[in-house]
Coordinates of C-alpha atoms and ligand atoms in Angstrom, one line a residue:
M1 CA -8.1 -36.0 -20.2
A2 CA -11.6 -34.9 -21.2
N3 CA -11.8 -32.1 -23.8
K4 CA -13.0 -28.6 -23.1
E5 CA -16.6 -29.2 -24.2
D6 CA -16.9 -32.4 -22.1
I7 CA -15.6 -30.6 -19.0
F8 CA -18.1 -27.7 -19.5
K9 CA -21.0 -30.2 -20.1
R10 CA -20.0 -31.9 -16.8
V11 CA -20.0 -28.5 -15.0
I12 CA -23.6 -27.8 -16.3
S13 CA -24.9 -31.3 -15.4
H14 CA -23.2 -31.3 -12.0
A15 CA -24.7 -27.9 -11.2
K16 CA -28.2 -29.3 -11.9
E17 CA -27.7 -32.6 -10.3
Y18 CA -26.6 -31.1 -7.0
G19 CA -29.2 -28.3 -6.7
Y20 CA -27.0 -25.4 -7.8
I21 CA -28.5 -24.2 -11.1
F22 CA -31.7 -25.0 -13.0
Q23 CA -32.9 -23.8 -16.3
S24 CA -35.6 -21.2 -15.8
S25 CA -39.2 -22.5 -16.3
E26 CA -37.8 -25.9 -17.2
I27 CA -41.2 -27.6 -17.2
Y28 CA -42.0 -25.4 -20.2
D29 CA -38.7 -26.3 -21.9
G30 CA -36.9 -23.3 -20.4
L31 CA -36.2 -19.8 -21.4
S32 CA -33.0 -19.1 -23.3
A33 CA -30.2 -17.7 -21.3
V34 CA -32.2 -17.4 -18.1
Y35 CA -31.4 -19.6 -15.1
D36 CA -32.6 -20.2 -11.5
Y37 CA -30.4 -20.9 -8.6
G38 CA -31.3 -24.0 -6.5
Q39 CA -31.0 -24.7 -2.8
N40 CA -27.2 -24.9 -2.9
G41 CA -26.8 -22.4 -5.6
V42 CA -28.5 -19.6 -3.7
E43 CA -26.1 -20.2 -0.7
L44 CA -23.0 -20.1 -2.8
K45 CA -24.3 -17.0 -4.6
N46 CA -25.1 -15.3 -1.3
N47 CA -21.7 -16.1 0.0
I48 CA -19.9 -14.7 -3.0
R49 CA -22.0 -11.5 -2.8
E50 CA -21.1 -11.2 0.9
Y51 CA -17.4 -11.8 0.3
W52 CA -17.5 -9.0 -2.2
W53 CA -19.6 -6.7 0.0
R54 CA -17.4 -7.1 3.1
A55 CA -14.2 -6.5 1.1
M56 CA -15.6 -3.4 -0.5
V57 CA -18.0 -1.8 2.0
Q58 CA -17.1 -3.2 5.5
L59 CA -13.4 -3.0 5.1
N60 CA -13.1 0.4 3.4
D61 CA -14.2 3.2 5.6
N62 CA -14.8 5.5 2.6
I63 CA -17.0 3.1 0.7
V64 CA -20.8 2.8 1.4
G65 CA -23.5 0.8 -0.2
I66 CA -26.9 1.5 -1.7
D67 CA -29.7 -0.5 -3.2
A68 CA -31.3 1.4 -6.1
A69 CA -34.5 0.4 -8.0
I70 CA -34.3 -1.6 -11.2
F71 CA -36.7 0.9 -12.9
M72 CA -35.2 4.3 -13.5
H73 CA -36.5 7.4 -15.2
P74 CA -36.1 6.8 -18.9
T75 CA -34.0 10.0 -19.4
T76 CA -31.3 8.2 -17.4
W77 CA -30.6 6.0 -20.4
K78 CA -30.4 8.9 -22.8
A79 CA -27.9 10.6 -20.5
S80 CA -25.9 7.5 -20.0
G81 CA -25.6 6.9 -23.7
H82 CA -27.3 3.6 -23.6
V83 CA -30.2 4.6 -25.9
D84 CA -27.8 5.7 -28.6
A85 CA -24.7 3.5 -28.1
F86 CA -25.5 0.4 -26.1
N87 CA -25.4 -1.7 -29.2
D88 CA -23.8 -4.9 -30.4
P89 CA -22.8 -5.3 -34.0
L90 CA -24.7 -8.3 -35.3
I91 CA -24.4 -10.3 -38.5
D92 CA -26.6 -13.1 -39.9
N93 CA -25.5 -16.1 -41.9
K94 CA -27.8 -16.4 -44.8
D95 CA -27.7 -20.2 -45.0
S96 CA -28.0 -21.2 -41.4
K97 CA -30.1 -18.1 -40.6
K98 CA -28.1 -18.0 -37.4
R99 CA -27.3 -14.6 -35.8
Y100 CA -23.8 -13.8 -34.4
R101 CA -22.1 -10.9 -32.8
A102 CA -19.7 -9.8 -35.5
D103 CA -17.0 -8.9 -33.0
V104 CA -17.3 -12.3 -31.3
L105 CA -16.8 -14.0 -34.7
V106 CA -13.5 -12.1 -35.2
E107 CA -12.4 -12.6 -31.6
D108 CA -13.1 -16.4 -31.9
H109 CA -10.9 -16.4 -35.0
V110 CA -8.1 -14.7 -33.1
A111 CA -8.5 -17.2 -30.2
K112 CA -7.8 -19.9 -32.7
I113 CA -4.5 -18.2 -33.7
E114 CA -3.7 -17.8 -30.0
A115 CA -4.4 -21.5 -29.5
K116 CA -1.6 -22.2 -32.1
I117 CA 0.8 -20.1 -29.9
D118 CA -0.2 -22.3 -26.9
K119 CA 0.5 -25.4 -29.0
E120 CA 3.9 -24.2 -29.9
V121 CA 4.7 -23.5 -26.3
T122 CA 3.6 -26.9 -25.2
K123 CA 5.6 -28.5 -27.9
A124 CA 8.7 -26.5 -27.0
A125 CA 8.3 -27.1 -23.3
K126 CA 8.3 -30.9 -24.0
R127 CA 11.4 -30.6 -26.2
F128 CA 13.5 -28.4 -23.9
G129 CA 12.4 -29.9 -20.6
D130 CA 13.6 -28.2 -17.4
T131 CA 15.6 -25.6 -19.3
F132 CA 12.5 -24.2 -21.0
D133 CA 12.1 -20.5 -20.5
K134 CA 8.5 -19.6 -21.6
Q135 CA 9.0 -15.8 -21.6
Q136 CA 12.1 -16.0 -23.7
F137 CA 10.4 -18.5 -26.1
L138 CA 7.4 -16.2 -26.6
A139 CA 9.7 -13.2 -27.2
T140 CA 12.0 -14.9 -29.7
N141 CA 10.4 -17.8 -31.6
T142 CA 9.7 -16.6 -35.1
R143 CA 6.6 -18.7 -35.6
V144 CA 5.1 -17.5 -32.4
L145 CA 6.0 -13.9 -33.2
G146 CA 4.3 -14.3 -36.6
Y147 CA 1.0 -15.5 -35.0
R148 CA 1.2 -12.8 -32.3
E149 CA 1.6 -10.1 -34.9
K150 CA -1.3 -11.5 -37.0
A151 CA -3.6 -11.7 -33.9
D152 CA -2.7 -8.2 -32.7
A153 CA -3.2 -6.7 -36.2
I154 CA -6.7 -8.2 -36.5
L155 CA -7.8 -7.0 -33.0
K156 CA -6.4 -3.5 -33.7
R157 CA -8.4 -3.2 -36.9
L158 CA -11.5 -4.6 -35.3
G159 CA -11.1 -2.1 -32.4
K160 CA -10.7 0.8 -34.8
S161 CA -13.6 0.0 -37.0
L162 CA -15.9 -0.5 -34.1
E163 CA -14.8 2.7 -32.6
K164 CA -15.5 4.6 -35.8
E165 CA -18.7 2.6 -36.2
D166 CA -17.4 1.5 -39.6
L167 CA -19.6 -1.6 -39.8
A168 CA -18.7 -2.2 -43.5
D169 CA -15.1 -2.7 -42.5
V170 CA -16.1 -5.2 -39.8
K171 CA -17.9 -7.2 -42.5
A172 CA -14.9 -6.8 -44.9
L173 CA -12.6 -8.1 -42.1
I174 CA -14.9 -11.2 -41.6
E175 CA -14.7 -11.8 -45.3
E176 CA -10.9 -11.3 -45.6
L177 CA -10.3 -13.7 -42.7
E178 CA -12.6 -16.1 -44.5
I179 CA -14.6 -16.8 -41.3
A180 CA -17.3 -19.4 -41.9
C181 CA -20.5 -19.9 -40.0
P182 CA -19.7 -22.6 -37.4
L183 CA -23.1 -24.2 -38.1
S184 CA -23.4 -24.2 -41.9
G185 CA -19.8 -23.7 -42.8
S186 CA -20.9 -21.1 -45.3
K187 CA -19.4 -17.6 -45.8
N188 CA -22.6 -16.1 -47.0
W189 CA -23.0 -13.2 -44.6
T190 CA -25.5 -10.3 -44.4
D191 CA -24.3 -6.8 -43.7
V192 CA -23.3 -5.9 -40.1
K193 CA -26.1 -4.0 -38.2
Q194 CA -26.3 -2.5 -34.8
F195 CA -28.7 -4.0 -32.2
N196 CA -29.7 -2.3 -29.0
L197 CA -29.4 -4.6 -26.0
M198 CA -31.9 -2.9 -23.6
F199 CA -35.2 -4.5 -22.7
G200 CA -38.2 -2.1 -23.0
T201 CA -41.3 -2.2 -20.8
K202 CA -44.1 0.2 -19.8
L203 CA -45.0 1.9 -16.6
G204 CA -48.7 3.0 -16.1
S205 CA -52.1 1.4 -16.6
T206 CA -53.5 3.1 -19.7
A207 CA -52.1 3.0 -23.2
E208 CA -52.1 6.8 -23.4
S209 CA -50.5 7.6 -20.1
A210 CA -48.0 4.7 -20.1
M211 CA -44.4 5.7 -20.0
D212 CA -41.7 3.7 -21.9
L213 CA -39.1 2.3 -19.5
Y214 CA -36.1 0.1 -19.8
L215 CA -35.0 -2.6 -17.4
R216 CA -31.6 -1.4 -16.3
P217 CA -28.7 -2.8 -18.4
E218 CA -26.2 -2.0 -15.6
T219 CA -26.5 -1.1 -11.9
A220 CA -24.0 1.8 -12.2
Q221 CA -26.6 4.5 -13.2
G222 CA -28.5 4.0 -9.9
I223 CA -25.3 5.0 -8.2
F224 CA -24.6 8.1 -10.4
V225 CA -28.1 9.5 -9.9
N226 CA -27.7 9.1 -6.2
F227 CA -24.2 10.5 -6.1
L228 CA -25.2 13.8 -4.4
N229 CA -27.8 12.2 -2.0
V230 CA -25.1 9.9 -0.6
Q231 CA -22.3 12.5 -0.6
K232 CA -24.4 15.0 1.3
T233 CA -26.2 12.7 3.7
G234 CA -23.1 10.7 4.4
R235 CA -20.8 13.8 4.5
M236 CA -18.5 11.9 2.2
K237 CA -15.2 13.4 1.1
I238 CA -13.5 12.7 -2.2
P239 CA -12.1 10.1 -2.8
F240 CA -15.1 7.9 -1.8
G241 CA -17.0 5.0 -3.2
I242 CA -20.6 3.8 -3.6
A243 CA -21.1 0.0 -4.0
Q244 CA -24.2 -1.8 -5.1
T245 CA -25.2 -5.3 -6.1
G246 CA -28.3 -6.1 -8.1
K247 CA -30.0 -7.4 -11.2
A248 CA -29.3 -6.1 -14.7
F249 CA -30.9 -7.1 -18.0
R250 CA -29.5 -7.3 -21.5
N251 CA -31.0 -8.8 -24.6
E252 CA -27.8 -10.6 -25.5
I253 CA -27.5 -11.8 -29.1
V254 CA -25.2 -14.6 -28.4
A255 CA -26.7 -16.1 -25.3
R256 CA -25.0 -19.3 -24.8
Q257 CA -22.3 -20.6 -22.4
F258 CA -24.6 -21.3 -19.5
I259 CA -24.5 -18.6 -16.8
F260 CA -21.5 -16.9 -18.5
R261 CA -23.8 -14.8 -20.6
M262 CA -27.4 -14.4 -19.4
R263 CA -30.3 -12.1 -20.3
E264 CA -31.0 -11.5 -16.6
F265 CA -28.0 -11.4 -14.4
E266 CA -26.6 -9.8 -11.3
Q267 CA -23.8 -7.3 -11.0
M268 CA -21.6 -6.2 -8.2
E269 CA -20.4 -2.7 -9.0
M270 CA -18.5 0.1 -7.2
Q271 CA -18.0 3.6 -8.4
Y272 CA -15.1 5.5 -6.9
F273 CA -15.5 9.2 -7.1
I274 CA -12.1 11.0 -7.5
K275 CA -10.5 14.3 -8.2
P276 CA -10.1 14.9 -12.0
G277 CA -6.5 14.2 -13.1
T278 CA -6.0 11.4 -10.5
Q279 CA -7.7 8.7 -12.6
K280 CA -4.5 7.0 -13.8
E281 CA -3.3 6.2 -10.3
W282 CA -6.7 5.1 -9.0
Y283 CA -7.0 2.9 -12.1
E284 CA -3.8 1.1 -11.3
A285 CA -4.7 0.9 -7.6
W286 CA -8.1 -0.6 -8.2
K287 CA -6.7 -3.1 -10.7
E288 CA -4.3 -4.3 -8.1
K289 CA -6.9 -4.3 -5.3
R290 CA -9.4 -6.3 -7.3
M291 CA -6.9 -8.8 -8.4
K292 CA -5.9 -9.4 -4.8
W293 CA -9.5 -10.0 -3.9
H294 CA -9.7 -12.7 -6.5
L295 CA -6.4 -14.3 -5.5
S296 CA -7.5 -14.4 -1.8
L297 CA -9.9 -17.2 -2.8
G298 CA -6.9 -19.4 -3.7
M299 CA -8.2 -20.5 -7.1
G300 CA -4.7 -20.4 -8.7
E301 CA -2.8 -17.3 -9.9
E302 CA -2.3 -18.9 -13.3
N303 CA -6.0 -18.8 -13.9
Y304 CA -6.2 -15.0 -14.0
R305 CA -4.8 -12.4 -16.4
F306 CA -5.4 -8.7 -17.2
H307 CA -6.6 -7.8 -20.7
D308 CA -6.4 -4.1 -21.7
H309 CA -9.2 -2.9 -23.9
E310 CA -8.4 -2.0 -27.5
K311 CA -11.9 -0.7 -28.1
L312 CA -13.1 1.6 -25.3
A313 CA -16.8 1.8 -24.4
H314 CA -18.5 5.1 -25.0
Y315 CA -17.8 6.3 -21.5
A316 CA -14.2 5.2 -20.8
D317 CA -10.7 6.6 -21.1
A318 CA -9.0 3.4 -19.9
A319 CA -10.4 0.0 -19.3
A320 CA -9.1 -3.5 -18.5
D321 CA -10.7 -6.8 -17.8
I322 CA -9.7 -9.4 -15.3
E323 CA -10.0 -12.5 -17.3
F324 CA -10.4 -16.0 -15.8
K325 CA -9.7 -19.4 -17.3
F326 CA -13.2 -20.8 -17.7
P327 CA -13.6 -24.3 -19.1
F328 CA -13.9 -22.6 -22.6
G329 CA -10.8 -20.5 -22.2
F330 CA -9.8 -17.1 -20.8
K331 CA -12.8 -14.7 -20.7
E332 CA -13.8 -11.5 -19.0
L333 CA -14.8 -11.9 -15.4
E334 CA -14.6 -8.3 -14.2
G335 CA -14.1 -4.9 -15.8
I336 CA -12.2 -2.0 -14.3
H337 CA -13.1 1.2 -16.1
S338 CA -11.9 4.8 -15.9
R339 CA -15.2 6.5 -16.7
T340 CA -14.0 10.1 -16.4
D341 CA -16.9 12.6 -15.7
F342 CA -18.9 11.2 -18.6
D343 CA -21.9 10.0 -16.6
L344 CA -22.2 12.7 -14.0
A345 CA -21.6 15.5 -16.5
N346 CA -24.3 14.0 -18.8
H347 CA -26.8 13.6 -15.9
E348 CA -26.1 17.3 -15.1
K349 CA -26.8 18.2 -18.6
Y350 CA -30.0 16.2 -19.0
S351 CA -31.4 16.9 -15.5
S352 CA -30.3 20.5 -15.2
K353 CA -29.3 19.7 -11.6
K354 CA -25.8 20.5 -10.4
L355 CA -23.9 17.3 -9.6
Q356 CA -20.8 18.7 -8.3
Y357 CA -18.6 18.3 -5.3
F358 CA -17.1 21.2 -3.3
D359 CA -13.5 20.4 -2.6
P360 CA -12.5 22.2 0.6
E361 CA -8.8 21.6 -0.2
E362 CA -9.0 23.2 -3.7
N363 CA -11.7 25.6 -2.6
K364 CA -13.7 25.0 -5.7
S365 CA -16.5 22.8 -7.1
Y366 CA -16.1 20.2 -9.8
V367 CA -17.7 17.2 -11.4
P368 CA -15.8 14.2 -10.0
Y369 CA -14.2 11.6 -12.1
V370 CA -15.2 8.0 -11.6
L371 CA -13.2 4.8 -11.4
E372 CA -15.5 1.7 -11.6
T373 CA -15.1 -1.9 -10.7
S374 CA -17.8 -4.1 -12.2
I375 CA -18.1 -7.9 -11.7
G376 CA -20.8 -10.3 -12.7
L377 CA -22.0 -12.3 -9.7
D378 CA -23.1 -15.1 -11.9
R379 CA -19.9 -15.1 -13.8
M380 CA -18.0 -15.2 -10.6
F381 CA -20.2 -18.1 -9.6
L382 CA -19.3 -20.0 -12.8
A383 CA -15.6 -19.3 -12.2
V384 CA -15.7 -20.6 -8.7
F385 CA -17.9 -23.6 -9.5
S386 CA -16.1 -24.7 -12.7
N387 CA -12.7 -24.3 -11.0
A388 CA -13.8 -26.4 -8.0
L389 CA -15.2 -29.4 -9.9
Q390 CA -12.6 -32.1 -10.1
E391 CA -12.4 -35.8 -10.9
E392 CA -9.8 -37.3 -8.7
E393 CA -8.0 -40.6 -9.2
L394 CA -7.7 -42.4 -5.9
E395 CA -5.1 -44.9 -4.7
N396 CA -7.4 -47.8 -4.9
N397 CA -8.0 -47.2 -8.7
T398 CA -11.4 -45.6 -8.2
T399 CA -12.2 -42.0 -8.9
R400 CA -14.2 -39.5 -6.9
T401 CA -16.0 -36.3 -8.0
V402 CA -15.2 -33.5 -5.6
L403 CA -16.3 -29.9 -5.6
K404 CA -13.4 -28.1 -4.0
L405 CA -15.1 -24.8 -3.3
P406 CA -13.2 -22.4 -1.2
A407 CA -14.5 -23.3 2.2
V408 CA -15.5 -19.7 2.9
L409 CA -18.0 -19.9 0.0
A410 CA -19.3 -23.5 0.4
P411 CA -23.1 -23.7 0.9
N412 CA -22.9 -26.1 3.9
K413 CA -19.8 -25.9 6.0
A414 CA -20.2 -29.4 7.5
A415 CA -22.4 -32.5 7.4
V416 CA -23.0 -34.4 10.5
L417 CA -23.3 -38.2 10.0
P418 CA -24.2 -40.9 12.5
L419 CA -22.3 -44.0 11.6
V420 CA -25.4 -46.1 12.0
K421 CA -29.1 -45.3 12.5
K422 CA -29.3 -46.8 16.1
D423 CA -27.5 -47.0 19.4
G424 CA -28.2 -43.4 20.2
L425 CA -25.9 -42.1 17.5
P426 CA -28.5 -40.1 15.5
E427 CA -29.5 -38.3 18.7
I428 CA -26.0 -37.2 19.4
A429 CA -25.5 -36.2 15.8
Q430 CA -28.7 -34.2 15.9
K431 CA -27.5 -32.4 19.0
I432 CA -24.3 -31.5 17.3
V433 CA -26.3 -30.1 14.4
D434 CA -28.5 -28.1 16.8
D435 CA -25.4 -26.5 18.3
L436 CA -23.6 -25.8 15.1
K437 CA -26.5 -24.3 13.1
W438 CA -26.3 -21.1 15.1
H439 CA -22.9 -20.5 13.6
F440 CA -23.0 -22.1 10.1
N441 CA -25.1 -23.9 7.6
V442 CA -24.8 -27.6 8.4
A443 CA -26.5 -30.7 7.0
Y444 CA -27.6 -33.9 8.6
D445 CA -27.4 -37.2 6.7
E446 CA -28.0 -40.7 8.0
K447 CA -29.0 -42.5 4.7
D448 CA -26.7 -45.1 3.1
A449 CA -23.3 -46.4 4.1
V450 CA -21.0 -43.7 5.4
G451 CA -18.6 -44.0 2.4
R452 CA -21.5 -43.1 0.1
R453 CA -22.4 -40.2 2.3
Y454 CA -18.8 -38.9 2.2
R455 CA -18.9 -39.1 -1.6
R456 CA -22.2 -37.2 -1.7
Q457 CA -20.8 -34.4 0.5
D458 CA -17.6 -34.3 -1.6
A459 CA -19.7 -33.8 -4.8
V460 CA -21.8 -31.1 -3.2
G461 CA -18.7 -29.3 -1.9
T462 CA -19.1 -29.6 1.9
P463 CA -15.7 -29.0 3.4
F464 CA -16.1 -31.1 6.6
C465 CA -17.9 -34.4 7.5
I466 CA -18.4 -35.0 11.2
T467 CA -19.0 -38.6 12.0
V468 CA -20.5 -39.8 15.2
D469 CA -19.6 -43.4 16.0
H470 CA -19.7 -45.8 19.0
Q471 CA -16.6 -44.3 20.5
T472 CA -18.5 -40.9 20.7
V473 CA -20.9 -42.5 23.2
E474 CA -18.0 -43.3 25.4
D475 CA -15.7 -40.3 25.2
D476 CA -17.5 -37.4 23.5
T477 CA -15.2 -37.4 20.5
V478 CA -16.0 -37.5 16.8
T479 CA -14.0 -37.8 13.6
I480 CA -13.7 -34.8 11.3
R481 CA -13.0 -35.7 7.7
H482 CA -11.5 -33.0 5.5
R483 CA -13.0 -32.9 2.0
D484 CA -9.9 -32.0 0.0
T485 CA -7.4 -34.3 1.7
M486 CA -9.8 -37.0 2.9
Q487 CA -7.8 -37.0 6.1
Q488 CA -9.6 -37.8 9.3
E489 CA -8.9 -36.6 12.8
R490 CA -10.5 -37.4 16.1
V491 CA -11.5 -34.4 18.1
A492 CA -13.7 -33.6 21.1
I493 CA -17.2 -32.5 20.3
S494 CA -16.5 -29.3 22.1
E495 CA -13.7 -28.5 19.6
V496 CA -15.6 -29.1 16.4
K497 CA -16.9 -25.6 16.1
G498 CA -13.5 -24.1 16.5
V499 CA -12.0 -26.4 13.8
I500 CA -14.7 -25.4 11.3
E501 CA -14.6 -21.7 12.2
K502 CA -10.9 -21.5 11.6
A503 CA -11.3 -22.8 8.1
V504 CA -14.4 -21.0 7.0
A505 CA -14.3 -17.6 8.7
M506 CA -14.5 -14.7 6.2
K507 CA -12.0 -12.8 8.3
E508 CA -9.3 -15.4 7.8
W509 CA -9.8 -15.3 4.0
L510 CA -10.2 -11.6 3.7
K511 CA -6.9 -11.0 5.4
G512 CA -5.5 -12.1 2.0
I513 CA -6.6 -8.9 0.4
Ligands
ATP601 P1 -19.0 -8.9 -22.4 O1 -18.0 -8.2 -23.2 O2 -18.7 -10.3 -21.9 O3 -20.4 -8.8 -23.0 P2 -19.2 -6.4 -21.0 O4 -17.9 -5.9 -21.3 O5 -20.4 -5.9 -21.8 O6 -19.2 -8.0 -21.1 P3 -19.6 -4.9 -18.7 O7 -20.7 -4.0 -19.3 O8 -18.3 -4.4 -18.4 O9 -19.5 -6.3 -19.5 O10 -20.3 -5.6 -17.3 C1 -19.5 -5.8 -16.2 C2 -19.5 -7.3 -15.8 O11 -20.9 -7.8 -15.8 C3 -18.8 -8.2 -16.7 O12 -17.4 -8.3 -16.4 C4 -19.5 -9.5 -16.5 O13 -18.9 -10.2 -15.4 C5 -20.9 -9.1 -16.1 N1 -21.8 -9.3 -17.3 C6 -22.0 -8.5 -18.3 N2 -22.9 -9.0 -19.2 C7 -23.3 -10.2 -18.6 C8 -24.3 -11.2 -19.0 N3 -25.0 -11.1 -20.1 N4 -24.4 -12.3 -18.2 C9 -23.7 -12.4 -17.1 N5 -22.8 -11.5 -16.7 C10 -22.6 -10.4 -17.4

C-alpha cells in the first residue's frame, strides 16, 4: 500500500500525463499555485459545473443564476469587511525563513493527535474482530478520550484567540505545543502578523485618475449587490436563491497541495435569501441538501463528514464545512454559512441605497437574512479525480491504472475502436462516432493493439469502449466494454446510444438528490 504522499504524487502526475491539469506557464517554470486545465480537464470541470448548476438552478424553481463581473466597485470590499478582516495570521520561521499560516500549524498539530486516535481504532478493530463497535470504543476508551480532549482544547483556544484577534496568544500556543518548523525543525518563530489576502490592481489609464481595485476574493458579493435587481426583475418572493459560478482570487500564504489551494480558482456559490429568524432551519436544510448532492455522485459516504466551525468568519452566525477525504486527509470541500443580514445591511450602509424586501405576508419591509452554500470547483475536481484514480490488481497478476470517474462527469463517454485498421472496420467505427457525437463526447482510437487502447481509455476515465470487429461487418453488432468491471457485451449498433445514455444521463444521477 503506497503512503499518502506517494498517492498524492501519483494523482498530480496522472493529471498531467492524461491532459487534465498543467502547471500554468510551465515553459517559464510555472507560477506558484496557478494551474491550467488541459483538454480532458476542461471537460471534467465543465461537467462538474453543469452538474452543480442543474441541481441548484434548473431543479429549484426559486433559484436563478447570474454572472457578475470580477471587477467590482472598491467600496464593495469595505462594506463586505474584506478590506479590514480578510486576513490570515502568518508566522515566519527565523531559521528556514519559511512563512506559515499560524492557524494551519496548530491545526496540523491537532491532525497528528487525531491520527493517533485513528491508530488506536485500527489496532482495536484488529484485536476485537467482528465484535468491534467503533462508536462505543471512541466513547469509552480512556486513551482515545484523552487525545480527543487534548485536540478539542487546542482547537477551542485557537478559535477563541483568533476571534479576539489575540495574535500573541496564537504564538504562545505554538510555543506551548512546541511546534517546530517542518523544514528546519527549529522553534525559532517571529510574532504572528495579519496578512490581507486580496490582490490589488488599478482601473484607468493615468496614474492620477486610476482607481484602486481588488480582484474579487469571493463571488458572493456580486450576488449581494445585485440582490434587488434580480428580486425586482424576476419578481422573486422570499425565500429565493441566486446562484453564480466564477473566478475568485486570493493571495494565499500557504499555496501548496496542487489545486486544493490556488491563487486563482473558481467558486460555485448560492445565496439563499430568507426571512430573519428562519436561518436555523434553512441552515440545517441546506446542509442536508448539499450533502445529498455530493452523495449522488457515488464517491462513498465514508469519504464525507461535516465539520462545525469553532471560529466563525466575520459575517457568520453559524458555519459548517463538508469535508472530503483527500489523499492528504479530511479537508474542507464546501462551506455552508449562515451569513445573517451582515452583507446586505452593510451594503445598505455604504451605498445609502435601500436593500430591503417588502414581505406581503408580514406587510412590512426588512433586510433579508442569507444562507450561503459555497464550493470550490477546483477542489471538487480534485475530490473527484483523486477518488477516481485507482491501481487495480488483475487476476493474471498484472495491474491496471483506472480512473473511475462518475460516468456523468467523464470527459469522453465512449471511445470507438476498430479492431484492426483494415477490412472496412475503421469506416464503420467512424460512422458510429459521427452518429454518437451529436449526443456525447466520443473519441476514436485505432492505434496499437486493442488491449493497449483499453488500458489507455481506462487511464483517462472513459466509461465505455465500443469495439468494431469482423462480426460487425456481418451482423451490425459491436462489443461494449465497461470500464469499471471490464465486462464486455455484444449489442446491435442501433442500441449503443441507449446503453451509454442510460449510464451517463444527468437526469439519472440527479434523481439521487
Ligand atoms: P480554507 O479554510 O481552505 O482557506 P475558506 O474557509 O477560506 O477555505 P471559503 O471562503 O469558505 O473558504 O470559500 C468557499 C470554498 O471555496 C471553499 O470551501 C473551497 O472549496 C473554495 N476555496 C477557497 N479558497 C480556495 C483556494 N485558495 N483554492 C481553491 N479553492 C478554494
